Each structure stands twice: as structure tokens, then as C-alpha cells.
Short mmCIF file of N, CA and C in Angstrom, two decimals:
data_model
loop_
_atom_site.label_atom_id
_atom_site.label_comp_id
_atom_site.label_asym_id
_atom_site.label_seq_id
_atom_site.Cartn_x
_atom_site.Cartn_y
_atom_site.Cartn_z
N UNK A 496 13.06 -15.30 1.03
CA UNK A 496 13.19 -14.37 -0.07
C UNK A 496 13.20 -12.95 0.49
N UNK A 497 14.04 -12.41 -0.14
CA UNK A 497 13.69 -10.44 0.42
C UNK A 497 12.43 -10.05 0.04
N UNK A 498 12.80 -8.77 0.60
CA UNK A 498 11.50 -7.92 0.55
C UNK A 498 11.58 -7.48 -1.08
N UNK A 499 10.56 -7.44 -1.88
CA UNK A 499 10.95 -6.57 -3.29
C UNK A 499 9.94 -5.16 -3.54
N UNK A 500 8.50 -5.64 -2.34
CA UNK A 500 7.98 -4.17 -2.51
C UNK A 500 7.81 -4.22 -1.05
N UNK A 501 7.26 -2.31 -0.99
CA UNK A 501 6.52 -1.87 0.24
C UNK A 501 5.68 -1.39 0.34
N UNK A 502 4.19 -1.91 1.08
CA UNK A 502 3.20 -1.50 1.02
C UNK A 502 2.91 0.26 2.13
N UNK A 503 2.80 1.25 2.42
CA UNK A 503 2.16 1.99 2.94
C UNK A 503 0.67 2.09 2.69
N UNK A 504 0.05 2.00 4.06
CA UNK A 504 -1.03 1.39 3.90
C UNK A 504 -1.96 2.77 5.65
N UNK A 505 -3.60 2.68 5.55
CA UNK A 505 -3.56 3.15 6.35
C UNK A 505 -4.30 2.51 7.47
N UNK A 506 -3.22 2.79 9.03
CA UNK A 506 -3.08 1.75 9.35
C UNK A 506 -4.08 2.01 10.82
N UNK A 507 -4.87 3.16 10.53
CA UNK A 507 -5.93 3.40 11.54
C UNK A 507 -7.61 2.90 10.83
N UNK A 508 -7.45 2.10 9.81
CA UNK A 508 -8.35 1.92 8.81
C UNK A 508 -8.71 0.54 8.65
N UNK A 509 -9.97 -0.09 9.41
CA UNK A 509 -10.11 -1.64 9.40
C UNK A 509 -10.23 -2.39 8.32
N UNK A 510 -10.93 -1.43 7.01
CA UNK A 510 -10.92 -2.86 6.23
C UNK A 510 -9.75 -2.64 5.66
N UNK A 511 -9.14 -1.88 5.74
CA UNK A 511 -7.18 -1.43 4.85
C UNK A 511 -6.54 -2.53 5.82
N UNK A 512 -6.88 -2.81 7.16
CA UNK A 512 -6.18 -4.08 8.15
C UNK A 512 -6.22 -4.96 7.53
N UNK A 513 -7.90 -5.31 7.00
CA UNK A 513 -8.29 -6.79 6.53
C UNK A 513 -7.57 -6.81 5.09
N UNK A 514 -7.61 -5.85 4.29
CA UNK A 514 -6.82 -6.12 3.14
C UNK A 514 -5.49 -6.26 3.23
N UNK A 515 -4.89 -5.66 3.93
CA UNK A 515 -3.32 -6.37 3.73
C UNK A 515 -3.19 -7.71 4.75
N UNK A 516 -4.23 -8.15 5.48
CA UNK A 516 -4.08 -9.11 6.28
C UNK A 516 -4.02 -10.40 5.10
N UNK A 517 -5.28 -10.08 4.21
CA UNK A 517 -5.17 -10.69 3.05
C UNK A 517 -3.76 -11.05 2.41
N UNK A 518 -3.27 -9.61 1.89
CA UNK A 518 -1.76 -9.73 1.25
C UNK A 518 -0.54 -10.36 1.98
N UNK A 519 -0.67 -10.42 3.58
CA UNK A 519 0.15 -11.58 4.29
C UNK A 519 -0.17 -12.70 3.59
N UNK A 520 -1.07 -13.05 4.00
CA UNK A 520 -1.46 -14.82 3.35
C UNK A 520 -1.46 -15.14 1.93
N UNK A 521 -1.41 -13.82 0.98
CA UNK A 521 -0.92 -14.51 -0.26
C UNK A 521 0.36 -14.19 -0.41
N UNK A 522 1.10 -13.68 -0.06
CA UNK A 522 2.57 -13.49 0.12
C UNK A 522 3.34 -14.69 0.81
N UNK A 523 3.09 -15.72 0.52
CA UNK A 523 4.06 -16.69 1.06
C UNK A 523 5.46 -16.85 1.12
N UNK A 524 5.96 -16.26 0.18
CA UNK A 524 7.43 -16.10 -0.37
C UNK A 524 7.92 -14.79 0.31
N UNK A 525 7.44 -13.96 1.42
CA UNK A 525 7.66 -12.58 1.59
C UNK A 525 8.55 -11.40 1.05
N UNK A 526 7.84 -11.34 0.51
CA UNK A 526 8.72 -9.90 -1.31
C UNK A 526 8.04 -9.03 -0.54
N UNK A 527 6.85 -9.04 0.43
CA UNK A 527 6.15 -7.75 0.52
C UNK A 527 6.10 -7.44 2.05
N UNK A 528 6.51 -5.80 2.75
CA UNK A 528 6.78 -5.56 3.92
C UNK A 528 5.27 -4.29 3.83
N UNK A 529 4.83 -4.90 5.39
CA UNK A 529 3.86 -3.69 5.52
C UNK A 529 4.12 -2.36 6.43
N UNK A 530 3.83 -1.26 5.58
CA UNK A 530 4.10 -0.38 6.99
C UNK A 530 2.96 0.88 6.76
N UNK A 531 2.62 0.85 8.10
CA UNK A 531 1.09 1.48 8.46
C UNK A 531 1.84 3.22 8.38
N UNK A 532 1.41 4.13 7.27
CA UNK A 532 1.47 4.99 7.23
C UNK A 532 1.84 6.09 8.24
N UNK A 533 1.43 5.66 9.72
CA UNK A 533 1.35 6.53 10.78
C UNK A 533 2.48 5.85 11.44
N UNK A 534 3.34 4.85 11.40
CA UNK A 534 4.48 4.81 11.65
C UNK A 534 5.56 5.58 11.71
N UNK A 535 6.53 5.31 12.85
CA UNK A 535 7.39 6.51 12.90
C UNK A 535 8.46 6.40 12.06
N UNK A 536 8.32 7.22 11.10
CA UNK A 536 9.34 7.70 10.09
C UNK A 536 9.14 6.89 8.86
N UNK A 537 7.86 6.72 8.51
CA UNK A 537 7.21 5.59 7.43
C UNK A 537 7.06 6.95 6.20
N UNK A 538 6.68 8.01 6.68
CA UNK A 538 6.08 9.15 5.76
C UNK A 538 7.55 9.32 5.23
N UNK A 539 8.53 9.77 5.81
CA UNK A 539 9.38 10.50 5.80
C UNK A 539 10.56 9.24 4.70
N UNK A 540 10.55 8.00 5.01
CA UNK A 540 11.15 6.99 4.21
C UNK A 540 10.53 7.19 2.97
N UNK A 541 9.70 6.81 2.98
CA UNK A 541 9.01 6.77 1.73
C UNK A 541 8.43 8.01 0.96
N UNK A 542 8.87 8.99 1.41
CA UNK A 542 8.50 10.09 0.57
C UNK A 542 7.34 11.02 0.38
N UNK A 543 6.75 10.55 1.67
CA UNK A 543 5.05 11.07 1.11
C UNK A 543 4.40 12.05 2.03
N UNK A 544 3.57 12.38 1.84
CA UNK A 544 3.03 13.23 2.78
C UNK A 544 1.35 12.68 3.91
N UNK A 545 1.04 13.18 4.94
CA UNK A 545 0.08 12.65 5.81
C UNK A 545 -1.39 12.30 4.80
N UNK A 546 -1.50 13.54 4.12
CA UNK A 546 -2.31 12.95 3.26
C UNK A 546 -2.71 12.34 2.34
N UNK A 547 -1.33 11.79 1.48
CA UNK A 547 -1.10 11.08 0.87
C UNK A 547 -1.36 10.01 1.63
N UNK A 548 -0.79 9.40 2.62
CA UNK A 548 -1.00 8.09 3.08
C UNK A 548 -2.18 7.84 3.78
N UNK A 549 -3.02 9.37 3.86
CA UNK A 549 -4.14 8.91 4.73
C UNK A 549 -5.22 8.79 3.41
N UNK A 550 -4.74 9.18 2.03
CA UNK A 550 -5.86 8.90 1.08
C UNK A 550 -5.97 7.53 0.34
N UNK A 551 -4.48 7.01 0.21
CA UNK A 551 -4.77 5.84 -0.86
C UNK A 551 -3.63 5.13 -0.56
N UNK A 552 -3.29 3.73 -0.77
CA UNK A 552 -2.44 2.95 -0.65
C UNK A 552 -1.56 3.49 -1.42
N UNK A 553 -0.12 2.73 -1.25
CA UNK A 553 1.17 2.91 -1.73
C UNK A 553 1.89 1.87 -1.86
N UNK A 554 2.23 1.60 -3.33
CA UNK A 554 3.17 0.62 -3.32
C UNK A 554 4.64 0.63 -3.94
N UNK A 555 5.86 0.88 -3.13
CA UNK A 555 7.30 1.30 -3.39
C UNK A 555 8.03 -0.18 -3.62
N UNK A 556 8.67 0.04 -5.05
CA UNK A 556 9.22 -1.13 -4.99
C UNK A 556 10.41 -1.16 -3.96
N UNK A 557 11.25 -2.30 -3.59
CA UNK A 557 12.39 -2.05 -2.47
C UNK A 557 13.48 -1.29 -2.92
N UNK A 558 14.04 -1.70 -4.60
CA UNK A 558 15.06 -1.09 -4.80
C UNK A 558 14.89 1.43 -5.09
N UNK A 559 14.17 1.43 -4.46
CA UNK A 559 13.82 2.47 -4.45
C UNK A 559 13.38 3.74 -3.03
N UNK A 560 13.98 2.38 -2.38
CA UNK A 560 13.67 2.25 -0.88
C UNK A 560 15.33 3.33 -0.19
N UNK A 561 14.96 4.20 0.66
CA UNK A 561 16.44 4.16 1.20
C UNK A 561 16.36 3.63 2.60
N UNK A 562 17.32 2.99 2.72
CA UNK A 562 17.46 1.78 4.42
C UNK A 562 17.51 2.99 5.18
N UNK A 563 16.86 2.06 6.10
CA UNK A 563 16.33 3.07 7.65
C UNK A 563 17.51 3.16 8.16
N UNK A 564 17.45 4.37 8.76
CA UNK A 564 18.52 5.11 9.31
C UNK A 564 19.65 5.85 8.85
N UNK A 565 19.41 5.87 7.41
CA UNK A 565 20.35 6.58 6.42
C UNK A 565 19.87 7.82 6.46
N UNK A 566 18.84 8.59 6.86
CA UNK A 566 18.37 9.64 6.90
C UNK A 566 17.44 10.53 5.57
N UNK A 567 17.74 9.97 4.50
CA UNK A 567 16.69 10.33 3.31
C UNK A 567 15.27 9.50 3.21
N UNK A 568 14.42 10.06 2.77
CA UNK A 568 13.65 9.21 2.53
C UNK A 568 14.00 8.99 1.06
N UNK A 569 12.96 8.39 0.21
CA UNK A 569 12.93 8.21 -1.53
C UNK A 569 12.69 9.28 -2.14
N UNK A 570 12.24 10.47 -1.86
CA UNK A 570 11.66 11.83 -2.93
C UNK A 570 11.48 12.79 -1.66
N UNK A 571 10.86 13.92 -2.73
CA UNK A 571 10.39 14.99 -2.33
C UNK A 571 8.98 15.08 -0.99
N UNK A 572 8.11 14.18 -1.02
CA UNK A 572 6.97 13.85 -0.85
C UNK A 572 5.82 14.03 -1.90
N UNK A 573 6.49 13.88 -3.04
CA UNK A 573 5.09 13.85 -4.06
C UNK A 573 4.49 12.35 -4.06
N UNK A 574 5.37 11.45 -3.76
CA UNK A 574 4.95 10.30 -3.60
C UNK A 574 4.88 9.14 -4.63
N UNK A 575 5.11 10.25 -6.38
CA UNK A 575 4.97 9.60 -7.73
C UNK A 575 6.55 9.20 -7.74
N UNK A 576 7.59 9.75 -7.27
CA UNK A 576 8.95 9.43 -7.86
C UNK A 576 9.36 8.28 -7.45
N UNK A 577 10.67 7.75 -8.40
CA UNK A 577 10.69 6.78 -7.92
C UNK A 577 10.25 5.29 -8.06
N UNK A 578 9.29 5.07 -9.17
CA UNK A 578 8.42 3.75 -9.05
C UNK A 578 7.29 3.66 -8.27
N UNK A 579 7.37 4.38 -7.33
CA UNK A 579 5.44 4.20 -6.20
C UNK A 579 4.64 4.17 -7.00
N UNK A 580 3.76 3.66 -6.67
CA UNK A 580 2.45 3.63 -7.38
C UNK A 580 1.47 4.30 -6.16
N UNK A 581 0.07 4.10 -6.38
CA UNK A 581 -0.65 5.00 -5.93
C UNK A 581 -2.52 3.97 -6.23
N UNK A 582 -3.41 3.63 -5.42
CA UNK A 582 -4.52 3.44 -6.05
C UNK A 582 -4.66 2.01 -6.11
N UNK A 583 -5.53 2.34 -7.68
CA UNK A 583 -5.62 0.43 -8.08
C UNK A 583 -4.73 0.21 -8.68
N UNK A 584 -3.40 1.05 -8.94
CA UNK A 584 -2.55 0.12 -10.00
C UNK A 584 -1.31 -0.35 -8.82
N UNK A 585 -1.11 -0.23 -7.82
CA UNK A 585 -0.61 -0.35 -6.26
C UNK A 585 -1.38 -1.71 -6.22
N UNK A 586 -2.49 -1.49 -6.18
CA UNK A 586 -3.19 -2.56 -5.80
C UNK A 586 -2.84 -4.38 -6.63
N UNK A 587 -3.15 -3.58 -7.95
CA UNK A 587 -2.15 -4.60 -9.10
C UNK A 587 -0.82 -5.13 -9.19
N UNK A 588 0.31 -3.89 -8.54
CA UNK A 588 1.65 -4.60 -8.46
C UNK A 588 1.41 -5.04 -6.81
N UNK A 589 0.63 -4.96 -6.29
CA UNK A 589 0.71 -6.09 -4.90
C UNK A 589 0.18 -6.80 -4.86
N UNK A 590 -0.41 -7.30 -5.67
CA UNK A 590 -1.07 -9.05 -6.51
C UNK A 590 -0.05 -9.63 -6.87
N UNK A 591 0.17 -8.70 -8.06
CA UNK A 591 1.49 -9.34 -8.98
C UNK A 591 2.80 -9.86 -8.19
N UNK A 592 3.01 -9.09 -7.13
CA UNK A 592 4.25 -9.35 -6.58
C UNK A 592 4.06 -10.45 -4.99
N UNK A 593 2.74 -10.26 -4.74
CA UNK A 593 2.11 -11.38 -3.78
C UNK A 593 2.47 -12.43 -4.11
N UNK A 594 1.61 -12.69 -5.33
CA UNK A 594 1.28 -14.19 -6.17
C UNK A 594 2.98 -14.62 -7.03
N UNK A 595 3.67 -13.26 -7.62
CA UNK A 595 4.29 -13.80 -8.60
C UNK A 595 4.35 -13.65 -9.81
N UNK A 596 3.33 -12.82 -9.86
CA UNK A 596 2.79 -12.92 -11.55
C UNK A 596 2.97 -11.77 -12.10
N UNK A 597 2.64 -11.56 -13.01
CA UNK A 597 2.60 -10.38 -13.98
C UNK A 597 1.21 -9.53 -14.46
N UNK A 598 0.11 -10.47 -14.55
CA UNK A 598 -1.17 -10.60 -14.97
C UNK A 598 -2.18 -9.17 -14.55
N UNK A 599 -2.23 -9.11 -13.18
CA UNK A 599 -2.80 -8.16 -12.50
C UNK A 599 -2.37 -6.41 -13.04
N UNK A 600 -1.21 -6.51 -13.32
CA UNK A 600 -0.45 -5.33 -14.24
C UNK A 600 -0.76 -5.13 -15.45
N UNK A 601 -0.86 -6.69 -15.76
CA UNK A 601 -1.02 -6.31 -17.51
C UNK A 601 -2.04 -6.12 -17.49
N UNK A 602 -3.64 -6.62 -16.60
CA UNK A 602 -5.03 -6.18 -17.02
C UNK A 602 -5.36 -5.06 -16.96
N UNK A 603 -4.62 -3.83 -15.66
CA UNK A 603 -4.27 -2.88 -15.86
C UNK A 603 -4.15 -2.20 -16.59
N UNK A 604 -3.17 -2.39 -17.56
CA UNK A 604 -2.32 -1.65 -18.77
C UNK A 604 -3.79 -1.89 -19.99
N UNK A 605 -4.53 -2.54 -19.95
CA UNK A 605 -5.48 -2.54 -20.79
C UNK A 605 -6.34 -1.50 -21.26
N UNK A 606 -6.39 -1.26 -22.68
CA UNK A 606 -7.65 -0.08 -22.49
C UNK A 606 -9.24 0.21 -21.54
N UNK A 607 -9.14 0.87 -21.15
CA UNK A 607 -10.28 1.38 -20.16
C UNK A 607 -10.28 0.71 -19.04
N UNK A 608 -9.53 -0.98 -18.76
CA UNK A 608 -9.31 -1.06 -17.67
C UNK A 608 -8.78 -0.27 -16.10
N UNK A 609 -7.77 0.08 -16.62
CA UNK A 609 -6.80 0.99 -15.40
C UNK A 609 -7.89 2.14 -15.24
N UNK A 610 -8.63 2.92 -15.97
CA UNK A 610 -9.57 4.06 -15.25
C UNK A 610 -10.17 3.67 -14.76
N UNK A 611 -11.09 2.10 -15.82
CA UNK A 611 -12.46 1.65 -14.48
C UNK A 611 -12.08 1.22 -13.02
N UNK A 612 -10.41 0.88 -13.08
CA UNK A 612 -10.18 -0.07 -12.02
C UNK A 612 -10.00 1.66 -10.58
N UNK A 613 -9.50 2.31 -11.39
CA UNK A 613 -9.17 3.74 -10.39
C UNK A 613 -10.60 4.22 -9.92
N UNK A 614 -11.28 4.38 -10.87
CA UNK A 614 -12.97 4.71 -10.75
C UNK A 614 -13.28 4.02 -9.05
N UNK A 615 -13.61 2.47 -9.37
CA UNK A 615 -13.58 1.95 -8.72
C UNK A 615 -13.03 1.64 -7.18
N UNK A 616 -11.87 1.53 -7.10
CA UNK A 616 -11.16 2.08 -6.29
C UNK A 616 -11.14 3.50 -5.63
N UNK A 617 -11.07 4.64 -6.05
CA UNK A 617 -11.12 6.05 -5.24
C UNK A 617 -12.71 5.92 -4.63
N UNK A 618 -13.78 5.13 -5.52
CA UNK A 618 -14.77 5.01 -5.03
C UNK A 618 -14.88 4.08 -3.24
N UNK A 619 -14.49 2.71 -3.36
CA UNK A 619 -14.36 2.22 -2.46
C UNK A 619 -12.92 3.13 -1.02
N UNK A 620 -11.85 3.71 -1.67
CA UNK A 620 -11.63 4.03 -0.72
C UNK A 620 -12.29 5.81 0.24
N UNK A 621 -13.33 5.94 -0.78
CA UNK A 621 -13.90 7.17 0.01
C UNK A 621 -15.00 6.69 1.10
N UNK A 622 -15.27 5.12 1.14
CA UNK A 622 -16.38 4.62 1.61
C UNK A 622 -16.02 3.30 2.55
N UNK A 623 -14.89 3.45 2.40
CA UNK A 623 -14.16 2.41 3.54
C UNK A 623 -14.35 2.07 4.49
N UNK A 624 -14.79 3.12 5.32
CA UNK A 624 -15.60 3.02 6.69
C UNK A 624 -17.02 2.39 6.33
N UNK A 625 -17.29 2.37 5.51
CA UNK A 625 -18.68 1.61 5.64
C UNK A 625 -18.18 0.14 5.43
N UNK A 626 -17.07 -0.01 5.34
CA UNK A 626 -16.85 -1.85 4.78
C UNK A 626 -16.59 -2.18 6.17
N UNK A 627 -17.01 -3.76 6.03
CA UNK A 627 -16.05 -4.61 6.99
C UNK A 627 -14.99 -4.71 7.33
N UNK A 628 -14.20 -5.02 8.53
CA UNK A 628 -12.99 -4.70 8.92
C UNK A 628 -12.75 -5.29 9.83
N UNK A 629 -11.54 -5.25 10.07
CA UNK A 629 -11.04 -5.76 11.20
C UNK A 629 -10.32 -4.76 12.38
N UNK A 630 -9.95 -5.11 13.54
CA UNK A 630 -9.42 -4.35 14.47
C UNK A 630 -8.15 -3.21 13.75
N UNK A 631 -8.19 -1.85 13.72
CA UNK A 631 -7.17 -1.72 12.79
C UNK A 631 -5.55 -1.83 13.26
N UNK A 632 -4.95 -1.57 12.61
CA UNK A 632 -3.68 -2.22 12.45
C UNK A 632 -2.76 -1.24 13.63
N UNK A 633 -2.88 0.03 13.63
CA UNK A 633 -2.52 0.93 15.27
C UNK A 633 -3.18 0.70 16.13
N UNK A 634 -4.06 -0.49 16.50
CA UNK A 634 -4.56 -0.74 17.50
C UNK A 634 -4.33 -1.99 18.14
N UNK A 635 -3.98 -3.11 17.04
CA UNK A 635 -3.16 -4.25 17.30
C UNK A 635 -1.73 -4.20 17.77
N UNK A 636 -1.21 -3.04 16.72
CA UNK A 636 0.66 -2.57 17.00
C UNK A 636 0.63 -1.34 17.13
N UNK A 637 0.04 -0.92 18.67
CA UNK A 637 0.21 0.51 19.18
C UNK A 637 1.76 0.65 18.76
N UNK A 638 2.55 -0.15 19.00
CA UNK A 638 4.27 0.35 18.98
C UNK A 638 4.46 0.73 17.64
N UNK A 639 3.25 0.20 16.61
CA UNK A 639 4.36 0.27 15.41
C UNK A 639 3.30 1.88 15.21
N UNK A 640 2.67 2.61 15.76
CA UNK A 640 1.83 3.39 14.98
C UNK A 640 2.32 4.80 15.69
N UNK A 641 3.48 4.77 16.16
CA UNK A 641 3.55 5.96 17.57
C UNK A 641 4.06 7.04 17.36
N UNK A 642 3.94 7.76 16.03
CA UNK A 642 4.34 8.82 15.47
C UNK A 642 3.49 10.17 15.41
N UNK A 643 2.67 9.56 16.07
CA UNK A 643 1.47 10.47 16.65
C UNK A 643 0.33 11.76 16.09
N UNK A 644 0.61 11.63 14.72
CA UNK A 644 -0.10 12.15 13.67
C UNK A 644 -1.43 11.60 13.14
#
């Protein structure tokens, strides 16, 4: 199956390793491509800026994608255009599109859900370093991280 989203993710960040290591293994059908923020020319594809990708996940659907080597990225670097998502609702369409489903979006879309779930989230990712982790992801694929920012 193609790719249908793209995760930007950060990829000097162990438990952000262990979580998309996660999203490999529920991605069986592969709809979902990872690329570690500090990749060369990952910012610049996708539209975003260093601190954008060094604050919170990103999830671009593909058709919003421009193919490498065409020379644009998707936007300006605000990072909102386009379909990206941003946070826990990123987090929701890369369930949804892991698994297949729809569900994770729609609990989302629920009243007071989507804030508690952001709450939540900006919380855990200001405290990340205190979680468990794994080796991070520019340290496994020095090649893929060599953009040197």
C-alpha cells in the first residue's frame, strides 16, 4: 500500500523513537512514512520550521506532500497549511491511519475531548525527557539525521 501520511517527528528524542517505533508495528499496511525532523531537507519539504519540529509532532497527509526533489516544500513554514496537523490531534490521525480507522479522530472531535487530549499532550511533550526511551532515532540513522541543526 502507499504511503497516505507523514509523520515529522523528533528524531534526537528517545521516547518520540519509542513512539513511532510503536507506529511501525501498528502500521502493517504502510500508509505511514517516518521522517526525523533533523533530516536533510525534512523541514524544508514539509513546510516547517526548527522549532516547530523540535516542539511537537507532525502529521502531513501524502497528498499534500511535494515529491523530493521538486524543490518546494508544502507551505510557508507555518506548518498549519495544507492538512498538517500538529499535537494530539496528529497523534489521532496516526492511529487512525495506522490501524485504519476513523475512531481516534472522531473522539477527538468530541466536546472537551480534543483540549483535554492537547492539555495532555503539550504536557507530556514538555517532559519527555523524563520518559522512557529508546536509543534515539539520529543515533540509530546518523545518515538519515545529517542536516546538522
Amino acid at each position: 500500500m502507499s504511503t497516505r501520511l507523514h509523520v515529522v517527528f523528533d528524531g534526537n528524542c528517545g521516547f518520540c523513537t519509542r513512539a513511532v517505533g510503536w507506529v511501525r508495528v501498528l502500521d502493517r499496511h504502510g500508509r505511514i512514512e517516518l521522517h526525523p525532523w533533523q533530516g536533510p531537507g525534512v523541514l524544508e519539504r514539509f513546510g516547517l520550521t526548527p522549532e516547530q519540529g523540535n516542539t511537537t509532532v507532525w502529521a502531513v497527509p501524502a497528498e499534500h506532500v511535494t515529491p523530493v526533489g521538486s524543490g518546494t516544500g508544502t507551505g510557508t513554514g507555518t506548518g498549519t497549511q495544507d492538512g498538517a496537523t500538529h499535537g494530539a490531534r496528529a497523534v489521532s490521525a496516526i492511529l487512525d491511519t495506522a490501524l485504519g480507522t476513523r475512531c481516534f479522530g472522531a473522539f477527538y472531535g468530541l466536546p472537551l475531548a480534543g483540549r483535554s487530549q492537547e492539555a495532555v499532550y503539550r504536557w507530556v511533550a514538555a517532559h519527555r525527557g523524563s520518559f522512557p526511551g529508546v536509543t534515539p532515532w539520529c543515533e540509530q540513522h546518523p545518515g538519515q539525521c545529517g542536516s546538522g541543526r
